[in-house]
Short mmCIF file of C-alpha atoms in Angstrom, two decimals:
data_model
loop_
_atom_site.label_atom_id
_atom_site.label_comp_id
_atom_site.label_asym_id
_atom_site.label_seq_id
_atom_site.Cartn_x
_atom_site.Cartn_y
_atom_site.Cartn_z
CA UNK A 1 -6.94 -29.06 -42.09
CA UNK A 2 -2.84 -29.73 -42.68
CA UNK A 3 -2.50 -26.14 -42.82
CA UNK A 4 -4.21 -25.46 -39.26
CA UNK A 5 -1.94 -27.89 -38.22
CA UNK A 6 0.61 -26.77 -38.81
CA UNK A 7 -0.21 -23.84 -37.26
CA UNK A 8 -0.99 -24.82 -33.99
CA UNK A 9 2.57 -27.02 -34.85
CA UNK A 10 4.09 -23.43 -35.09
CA UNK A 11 2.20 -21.78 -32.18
CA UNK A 12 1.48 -24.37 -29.72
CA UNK A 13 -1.76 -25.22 -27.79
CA UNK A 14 -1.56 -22.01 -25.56
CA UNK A 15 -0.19 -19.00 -27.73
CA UNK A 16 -2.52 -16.40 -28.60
CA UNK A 17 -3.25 -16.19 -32.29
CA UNK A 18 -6.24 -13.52 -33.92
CA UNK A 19 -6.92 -14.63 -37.19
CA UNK A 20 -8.13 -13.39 -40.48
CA UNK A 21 -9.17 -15.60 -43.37
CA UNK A 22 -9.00 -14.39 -47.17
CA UNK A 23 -11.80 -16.95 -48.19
CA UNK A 24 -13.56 -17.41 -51.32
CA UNK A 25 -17.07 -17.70 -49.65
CA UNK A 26 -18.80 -18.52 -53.34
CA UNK A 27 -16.56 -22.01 -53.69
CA UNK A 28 -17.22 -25.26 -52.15
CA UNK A 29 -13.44 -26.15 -51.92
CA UNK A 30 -12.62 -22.87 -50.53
CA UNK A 31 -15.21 -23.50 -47.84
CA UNK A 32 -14.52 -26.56 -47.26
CA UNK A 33 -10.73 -25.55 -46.27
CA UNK A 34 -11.57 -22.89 -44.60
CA UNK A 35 -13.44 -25.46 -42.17
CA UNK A 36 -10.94 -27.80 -41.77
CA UNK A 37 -8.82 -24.67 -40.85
CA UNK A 38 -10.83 -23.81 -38.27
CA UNK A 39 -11.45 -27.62 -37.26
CA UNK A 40 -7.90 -27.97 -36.78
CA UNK A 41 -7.27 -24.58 -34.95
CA UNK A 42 -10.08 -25.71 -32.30
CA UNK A 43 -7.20 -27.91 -29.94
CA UNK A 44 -6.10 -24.07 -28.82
CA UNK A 45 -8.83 -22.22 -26.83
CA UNK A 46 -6.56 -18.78 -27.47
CA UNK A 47 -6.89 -19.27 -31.31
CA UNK A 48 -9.67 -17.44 -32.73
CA UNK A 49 -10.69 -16.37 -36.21
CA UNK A 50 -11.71 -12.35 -36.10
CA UNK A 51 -12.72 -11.53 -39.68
CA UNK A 52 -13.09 -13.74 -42.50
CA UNK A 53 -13.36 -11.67 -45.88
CA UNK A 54 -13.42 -12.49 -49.86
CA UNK A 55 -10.79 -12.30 -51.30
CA UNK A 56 -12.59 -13.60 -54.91
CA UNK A 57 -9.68 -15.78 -55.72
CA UNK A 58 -7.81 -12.08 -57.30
CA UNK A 59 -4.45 -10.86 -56.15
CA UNK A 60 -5.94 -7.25 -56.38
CA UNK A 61 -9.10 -8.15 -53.66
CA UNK A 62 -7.27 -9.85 -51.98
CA UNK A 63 -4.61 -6.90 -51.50
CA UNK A 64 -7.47 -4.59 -50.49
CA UNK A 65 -9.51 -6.70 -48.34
CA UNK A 66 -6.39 -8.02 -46.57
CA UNK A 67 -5.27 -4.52 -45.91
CA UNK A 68 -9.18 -3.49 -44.80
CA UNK A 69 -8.86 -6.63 -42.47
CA UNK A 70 -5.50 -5.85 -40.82
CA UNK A 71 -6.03 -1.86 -40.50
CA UNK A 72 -9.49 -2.88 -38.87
CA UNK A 73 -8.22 -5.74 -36.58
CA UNK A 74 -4.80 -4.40 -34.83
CA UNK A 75 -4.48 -7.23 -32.32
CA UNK A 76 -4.68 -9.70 -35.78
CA UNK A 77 -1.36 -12.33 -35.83
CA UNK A 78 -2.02 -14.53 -38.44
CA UNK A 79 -3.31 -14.56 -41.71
CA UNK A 80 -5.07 -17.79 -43.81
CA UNK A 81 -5.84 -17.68 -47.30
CA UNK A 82 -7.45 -20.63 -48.64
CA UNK A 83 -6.46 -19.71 -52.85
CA UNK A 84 -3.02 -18.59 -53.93
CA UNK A 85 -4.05 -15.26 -55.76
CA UNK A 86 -6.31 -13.93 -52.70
CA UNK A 87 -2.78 -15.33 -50.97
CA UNK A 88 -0.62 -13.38 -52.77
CA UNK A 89 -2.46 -10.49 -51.95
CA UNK A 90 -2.58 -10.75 -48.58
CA UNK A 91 1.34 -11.06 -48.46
CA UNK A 92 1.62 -7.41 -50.61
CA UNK A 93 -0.63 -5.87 -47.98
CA UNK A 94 1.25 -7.53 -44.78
CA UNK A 95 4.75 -5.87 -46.64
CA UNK A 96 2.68 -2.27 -47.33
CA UNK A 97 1.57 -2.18 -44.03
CA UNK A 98 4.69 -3.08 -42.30
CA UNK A 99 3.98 -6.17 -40.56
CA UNK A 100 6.04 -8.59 -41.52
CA UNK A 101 7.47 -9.36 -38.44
CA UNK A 102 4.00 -9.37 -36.97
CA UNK A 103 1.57 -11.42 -39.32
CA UNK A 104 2.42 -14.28 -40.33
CA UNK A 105 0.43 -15.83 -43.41
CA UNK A 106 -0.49 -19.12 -43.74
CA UNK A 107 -2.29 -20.43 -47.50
CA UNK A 108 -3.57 -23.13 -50.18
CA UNK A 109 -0.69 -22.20 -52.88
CA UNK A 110 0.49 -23.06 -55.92
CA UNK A 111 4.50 -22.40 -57.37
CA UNK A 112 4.23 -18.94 -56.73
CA UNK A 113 2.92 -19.46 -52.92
CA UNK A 114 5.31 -22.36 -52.27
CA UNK A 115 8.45 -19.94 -53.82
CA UNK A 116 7.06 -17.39 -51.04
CA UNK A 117 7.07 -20.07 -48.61
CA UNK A 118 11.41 -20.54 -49.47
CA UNK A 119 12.26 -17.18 -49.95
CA UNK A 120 10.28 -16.51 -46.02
CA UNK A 121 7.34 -14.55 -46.97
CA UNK A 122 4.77 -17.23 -46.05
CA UNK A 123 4.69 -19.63 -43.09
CA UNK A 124 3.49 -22.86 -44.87
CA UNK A 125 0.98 -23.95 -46.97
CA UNK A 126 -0.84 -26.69 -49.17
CA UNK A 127 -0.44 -27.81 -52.11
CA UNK A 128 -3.07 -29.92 -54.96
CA UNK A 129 -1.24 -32.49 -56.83
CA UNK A 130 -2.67 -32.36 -59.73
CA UNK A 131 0.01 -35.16 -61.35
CA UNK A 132 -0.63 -37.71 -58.43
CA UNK A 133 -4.39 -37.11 -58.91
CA UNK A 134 -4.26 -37.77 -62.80
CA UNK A 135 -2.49 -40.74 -61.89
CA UNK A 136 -5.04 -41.60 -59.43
CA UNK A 137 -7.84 -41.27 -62.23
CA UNK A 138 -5.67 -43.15 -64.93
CA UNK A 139 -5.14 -46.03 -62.24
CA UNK A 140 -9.23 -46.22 -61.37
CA UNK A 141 -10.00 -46.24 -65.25
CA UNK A 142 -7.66 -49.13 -65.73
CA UNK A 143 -9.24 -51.10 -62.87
CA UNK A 144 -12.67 -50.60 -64.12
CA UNK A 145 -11.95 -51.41 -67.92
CA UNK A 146 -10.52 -54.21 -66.10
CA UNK A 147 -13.86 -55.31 -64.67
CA UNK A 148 -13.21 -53.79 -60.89
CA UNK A 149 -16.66 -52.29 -60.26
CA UNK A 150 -15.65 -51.56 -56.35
CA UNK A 151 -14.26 -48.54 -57.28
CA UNK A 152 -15.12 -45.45 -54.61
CA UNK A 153 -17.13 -42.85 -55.92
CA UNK A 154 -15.14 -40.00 -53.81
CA UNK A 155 -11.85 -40.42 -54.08
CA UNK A 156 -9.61 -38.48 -51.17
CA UNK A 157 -6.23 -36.87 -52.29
CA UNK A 158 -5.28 -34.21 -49.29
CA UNK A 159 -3.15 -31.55 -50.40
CA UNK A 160 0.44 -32.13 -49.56
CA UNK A 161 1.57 -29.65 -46.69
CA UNK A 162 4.76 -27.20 -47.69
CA UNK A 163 6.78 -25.65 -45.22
CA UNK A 164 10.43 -24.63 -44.76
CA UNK A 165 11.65 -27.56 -44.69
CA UNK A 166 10.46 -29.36 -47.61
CA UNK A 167 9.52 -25.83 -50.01
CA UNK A 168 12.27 -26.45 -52.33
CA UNK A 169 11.93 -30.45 -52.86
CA UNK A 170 8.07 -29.83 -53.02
CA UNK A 171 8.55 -26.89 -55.75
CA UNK A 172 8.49 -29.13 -58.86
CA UNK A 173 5.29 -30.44 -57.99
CA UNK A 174 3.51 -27.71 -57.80
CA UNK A 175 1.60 -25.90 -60.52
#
């Protein structure tokens, strides 16, 4: 969802944007951010998702299906991957294909994605946190050795958004 936002952040409520989404169809998380992608896209009635392909969580598909997806879709803008490899992909094909000044990619990352997000090659993206959640799960098994039996059985952690402007303090949090 943060990612979308962002988005629409970077585009406005009026601006044209064709997307493309390097999912991971087979994965529940994937899916799941994919969704809130589109969820949070909805506030701009010119913002419309054109192909959605797998990208099976590889570099390698992901290079190949992003490239399929752009050389198929001219009018295409914008780019969402929801895993860093499929990610990392999709920002080799943009730079084969030339369109670096025309595509911009949005993704879920990890260090290599948010390092692409400093050095310009990716828009913004989200990051898991997976020290905060261990802390999280160390903090709920002290309460309940503790006696606290309210505990939630879902806990939420949302991924922490990256952008420009906080890429480089974000960095050493990312895995």
């Amino acid at each position: 969802y943060y990612i979308g936002q962002q988005l629409i952040e970077d585009i406005g409520t009026e601006a044209a944007a064709v997307i493309g989404i390097g999912g991971e169809p087979t994965s529940v998380s994937a899916n799941t951010r994919d969704d809130g992608f589109k969820d949070a896209i909805k506030v701009n009635p010119n913002a419309k998702v054109d192909a959605l392909v797998n990208g099976k969580d590889e570099e390698t598909t992901g290079l190949r299906v992003t490239t399929e997806m752009l050389q198929g879709n001219p009018t295409m803008n914008i780019v969402y991957s929801d895993t860093e490899p499929a990610a990392l992909g999709a920002a080799a094909a943009i730079k084969e294909l030339g369109l670096e000044d025309k595509v911009k990619l949005y993704a879920f990352v990890d260090k290599n994605g948010v390092k692409m997000i400093m050095d310009g090659k990716m828009v913004a993206g989200a990051i898991q946190e997976p020290a905060r959640l261990a802390q999280i799960q160390v903090e709920n098994i002290k309460k309940y050795l503790e006696g606290d039996t309210s505990l939630e059985y879902i806990v939420n952690s949302p991924p922490l958004l990256v952008n420009s402007d906080n890429a480089e303090e974000v960095l050493p949090a990312a895995y």
